[in-house]
XYZ file of C-alpha atoms in Angstrom:
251
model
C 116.132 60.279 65.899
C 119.106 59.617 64.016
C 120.122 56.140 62.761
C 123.535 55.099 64.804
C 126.196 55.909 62.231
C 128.712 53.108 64.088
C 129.820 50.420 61.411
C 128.833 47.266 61.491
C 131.861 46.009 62.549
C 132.489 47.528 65.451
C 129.053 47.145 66.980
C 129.644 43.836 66.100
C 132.919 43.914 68.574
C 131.082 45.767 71.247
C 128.688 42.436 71.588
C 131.607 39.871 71.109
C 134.059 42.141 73.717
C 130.938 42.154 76.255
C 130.540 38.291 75.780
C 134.405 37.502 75.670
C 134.334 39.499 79.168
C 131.775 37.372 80.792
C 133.175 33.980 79.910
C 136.049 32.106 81.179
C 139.343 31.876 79.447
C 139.648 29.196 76.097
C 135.598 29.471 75.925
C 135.183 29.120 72.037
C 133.454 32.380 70.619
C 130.514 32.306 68.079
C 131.373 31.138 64.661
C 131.712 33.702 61.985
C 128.910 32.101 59.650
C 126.896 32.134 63.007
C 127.662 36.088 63.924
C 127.291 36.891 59.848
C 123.587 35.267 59.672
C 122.640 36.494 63.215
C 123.679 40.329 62.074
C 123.015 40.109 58.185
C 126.279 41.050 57.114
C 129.169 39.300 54.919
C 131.851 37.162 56.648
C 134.470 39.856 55.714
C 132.146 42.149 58.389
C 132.835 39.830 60.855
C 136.343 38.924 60.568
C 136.509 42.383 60.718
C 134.901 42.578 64.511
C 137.205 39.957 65.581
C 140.428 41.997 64.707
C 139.760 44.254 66.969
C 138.773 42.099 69.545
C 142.375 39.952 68.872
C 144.215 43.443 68.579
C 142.895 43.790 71.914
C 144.166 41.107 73.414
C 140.511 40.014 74.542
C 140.401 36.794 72.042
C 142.733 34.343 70.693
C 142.189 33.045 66.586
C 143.401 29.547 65.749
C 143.655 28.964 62.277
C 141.089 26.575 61.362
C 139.381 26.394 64.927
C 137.815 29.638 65.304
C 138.403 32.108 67.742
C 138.404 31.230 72.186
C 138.602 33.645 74.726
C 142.180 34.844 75.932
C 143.477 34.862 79.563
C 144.050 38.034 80.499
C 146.660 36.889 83.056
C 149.907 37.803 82.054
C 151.759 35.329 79.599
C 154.609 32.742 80.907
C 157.906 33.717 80.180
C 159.371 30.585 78.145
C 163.411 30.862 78.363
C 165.174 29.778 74.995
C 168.337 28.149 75.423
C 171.058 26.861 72.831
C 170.821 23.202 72.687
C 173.583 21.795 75.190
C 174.026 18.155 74.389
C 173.312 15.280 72.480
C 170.462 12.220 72.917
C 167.952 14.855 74.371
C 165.570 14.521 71.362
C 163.816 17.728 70.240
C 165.430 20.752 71.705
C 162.218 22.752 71.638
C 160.595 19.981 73.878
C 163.174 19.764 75.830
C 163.344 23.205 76.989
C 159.867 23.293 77.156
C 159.822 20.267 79.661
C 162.340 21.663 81.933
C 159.985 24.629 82.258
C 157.076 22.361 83.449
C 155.185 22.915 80.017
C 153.656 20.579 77.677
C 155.599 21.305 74.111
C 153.553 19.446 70.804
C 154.024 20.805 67.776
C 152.143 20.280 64.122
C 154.800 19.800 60.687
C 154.217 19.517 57.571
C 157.312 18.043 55.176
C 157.548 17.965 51.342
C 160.661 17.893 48.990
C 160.914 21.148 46.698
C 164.073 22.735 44.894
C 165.911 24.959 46.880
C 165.137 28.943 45.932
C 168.249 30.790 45.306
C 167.869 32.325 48.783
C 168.179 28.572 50.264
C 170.795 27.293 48.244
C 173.167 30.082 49.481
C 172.647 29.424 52.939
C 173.059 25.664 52.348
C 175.579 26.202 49.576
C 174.405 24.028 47.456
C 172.946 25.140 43.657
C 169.555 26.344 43.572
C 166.945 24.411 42.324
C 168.866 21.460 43.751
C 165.882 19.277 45.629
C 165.740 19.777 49.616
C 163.242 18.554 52.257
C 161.474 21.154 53.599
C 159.232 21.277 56.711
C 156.995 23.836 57.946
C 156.730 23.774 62.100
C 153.962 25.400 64.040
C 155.098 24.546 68.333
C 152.330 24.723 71.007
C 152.476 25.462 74.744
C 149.544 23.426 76.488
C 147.856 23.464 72.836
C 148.388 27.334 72.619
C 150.641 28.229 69.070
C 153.995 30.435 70.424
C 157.000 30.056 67.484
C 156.953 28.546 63.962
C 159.531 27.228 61.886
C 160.579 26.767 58.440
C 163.660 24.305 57.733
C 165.408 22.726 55.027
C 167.579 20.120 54.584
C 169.429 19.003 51.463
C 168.542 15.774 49.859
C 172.202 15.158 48.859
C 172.551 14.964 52.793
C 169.795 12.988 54.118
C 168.116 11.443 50.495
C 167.843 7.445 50.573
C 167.940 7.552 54.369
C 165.720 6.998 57.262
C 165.492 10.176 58.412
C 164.602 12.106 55.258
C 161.611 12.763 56.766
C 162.333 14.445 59.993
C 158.855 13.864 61.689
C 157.960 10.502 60.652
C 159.719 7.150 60.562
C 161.578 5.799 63.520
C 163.233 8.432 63.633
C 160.608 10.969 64.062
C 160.760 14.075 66.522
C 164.119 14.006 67.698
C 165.753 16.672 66.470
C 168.295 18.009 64.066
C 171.343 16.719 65.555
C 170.356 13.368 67.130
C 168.907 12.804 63.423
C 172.365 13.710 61.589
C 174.196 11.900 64.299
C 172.015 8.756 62.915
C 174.317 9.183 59.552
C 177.351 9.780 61.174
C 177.053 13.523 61.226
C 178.060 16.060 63.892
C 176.412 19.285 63.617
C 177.839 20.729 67.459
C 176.213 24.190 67.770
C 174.325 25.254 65.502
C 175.241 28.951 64.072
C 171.873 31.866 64.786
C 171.297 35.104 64.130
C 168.447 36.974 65.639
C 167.055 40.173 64.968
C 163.640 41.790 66.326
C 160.811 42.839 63.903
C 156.959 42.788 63.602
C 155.130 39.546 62.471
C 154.030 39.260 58.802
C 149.793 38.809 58.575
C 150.830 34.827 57.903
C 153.196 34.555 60.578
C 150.858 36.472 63.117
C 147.475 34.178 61.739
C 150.007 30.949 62.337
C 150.069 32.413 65.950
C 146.663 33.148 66.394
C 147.541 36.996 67.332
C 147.137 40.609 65.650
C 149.415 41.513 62.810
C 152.828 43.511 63.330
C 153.201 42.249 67.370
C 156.651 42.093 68.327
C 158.698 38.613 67.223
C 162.384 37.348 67.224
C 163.255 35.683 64.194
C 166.001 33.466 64.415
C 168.184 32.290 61.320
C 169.652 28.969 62.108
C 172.152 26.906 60.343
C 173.545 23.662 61.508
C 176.937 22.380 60.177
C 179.044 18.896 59.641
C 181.528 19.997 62.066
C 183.863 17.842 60.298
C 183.249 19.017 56.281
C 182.113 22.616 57.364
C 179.158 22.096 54.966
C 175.586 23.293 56.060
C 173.443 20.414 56.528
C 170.105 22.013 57.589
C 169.189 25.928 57.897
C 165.973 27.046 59.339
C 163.795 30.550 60.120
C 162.364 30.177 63.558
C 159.739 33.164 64.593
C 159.138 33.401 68.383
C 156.411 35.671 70.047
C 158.132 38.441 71.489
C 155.663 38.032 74.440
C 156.254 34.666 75.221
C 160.121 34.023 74.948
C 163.873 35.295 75.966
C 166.835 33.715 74.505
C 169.520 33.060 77.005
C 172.845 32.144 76.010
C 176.067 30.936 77.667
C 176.343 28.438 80.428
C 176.829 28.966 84.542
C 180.110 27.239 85.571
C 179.675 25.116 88.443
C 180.211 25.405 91.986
């Protein structure tokens, strides 16, 4: 009889797909050091299997938590809007909230020199030093849009909100931060564009490589100097969000 030519990997994925259809939804799968010593193969192998298995839509891989089974009912819509006033703290949770959803969010903040690429869009010289903080926002613990922002030293250095997620100050927000210093940023200026998710971006997200996203290139202004004072790029799952602009008049 001849030996079953199927790689590794895949047989591999024909277990793990049987077992992620039997159990309920956010069950945590088998560890890949567990599946690799179980099978006999490398690591790589089974990293491998689980591609597949995310590609399909079957399981769900959280950076540095392993991978949990996915629900396959269909995703909530989360609606995007531009931030309307002031004093509402984070506009992320905000919107979240209004939806009924639980919006957390992990950050990470450091100061570096701005690249050339930053400098421009804060017009300031590169290799000038900025605070810059990486975002990765949860709905009900479940990653959906990251975010990478800087702000320029010059701006916010020496201050109490230099660090924009700890301190008093913590979590409230671009604008309700720079309105701490006497800043109004109003509306902040986006561009968004469609494209496919980089293999970082998508492993951030815990889904397949090259799955639909809207990236979102945000600037926020001094509305009374005209100089930038923060510029982010904000990826959203194409899957999970709209944006929705504009505002109903009242009856």
């Amino acid at each position: 009889m001849a030996a079953d030519a199927t790689p590794s990997y895949l047989r591999i994925a024909d277990d793990l797909r049987a077992t992620a259809q039997r159990s309920a939804a956010g069950t945590r799968m088998p560890s890949i050091s567990t599946l690799g010593a179980e099978h006999g193969v490398s690591t790589g192998v089974v990293q491998r299997a689980y591609a597949v298995l995310v590609e399909e839509g079957l399981v769900l891989a959280r950076p540095g938590a392993g991978y949990y089974v996915r629900s396959q009912e269909p995703p909530e819509v989360m609606v995007r809007r531009p931030r309307a006033a002031s004093g509402d703290g984070s506009p992320t949770a905000a919107v979240l909230a209004e939806q009924g959803i639980a919006g957390t969010w992990r950050s990470e903040s450091s100061p570096v020199r701005a690249t050339a690429e930053t400098a421009a869009r804060l017009e300031i010289p590169a290799g000038d030093p900025v605070m810059h903080t990486s975002y990765v926002y949860l709905a009900d613990g479940v990653p959906l849009m990251l975010a990478e922002s800087w702000e320029p030293m010059a701006v916010t250095g020496g201050s109490l909100i230099v660090l924009p997620e700890a301190g008093p100050h913590a979590g409230i927000g671009v604008a309700d931060r720079m309105a701490l210093i006497g800043i109004d940023v109003g509306m902040p200026v986006e561009r968004v564009t469609a494209r496919a998710a980089s293999r970082t971006e998508a492993a951030a997200l815990g889904v397949a490589p090259a799955v639909p996203v809207l990236a979102v290139v945000r600037t926020y202004y001094d509305q009374v100097t005209g100089r930038p004072v923060e510029t982010a790029d904000v990826v959203m799952l194409g899957s999970r969000w709209v944006a929705e602009y504009g505002t109903r008049p009242q009856a």
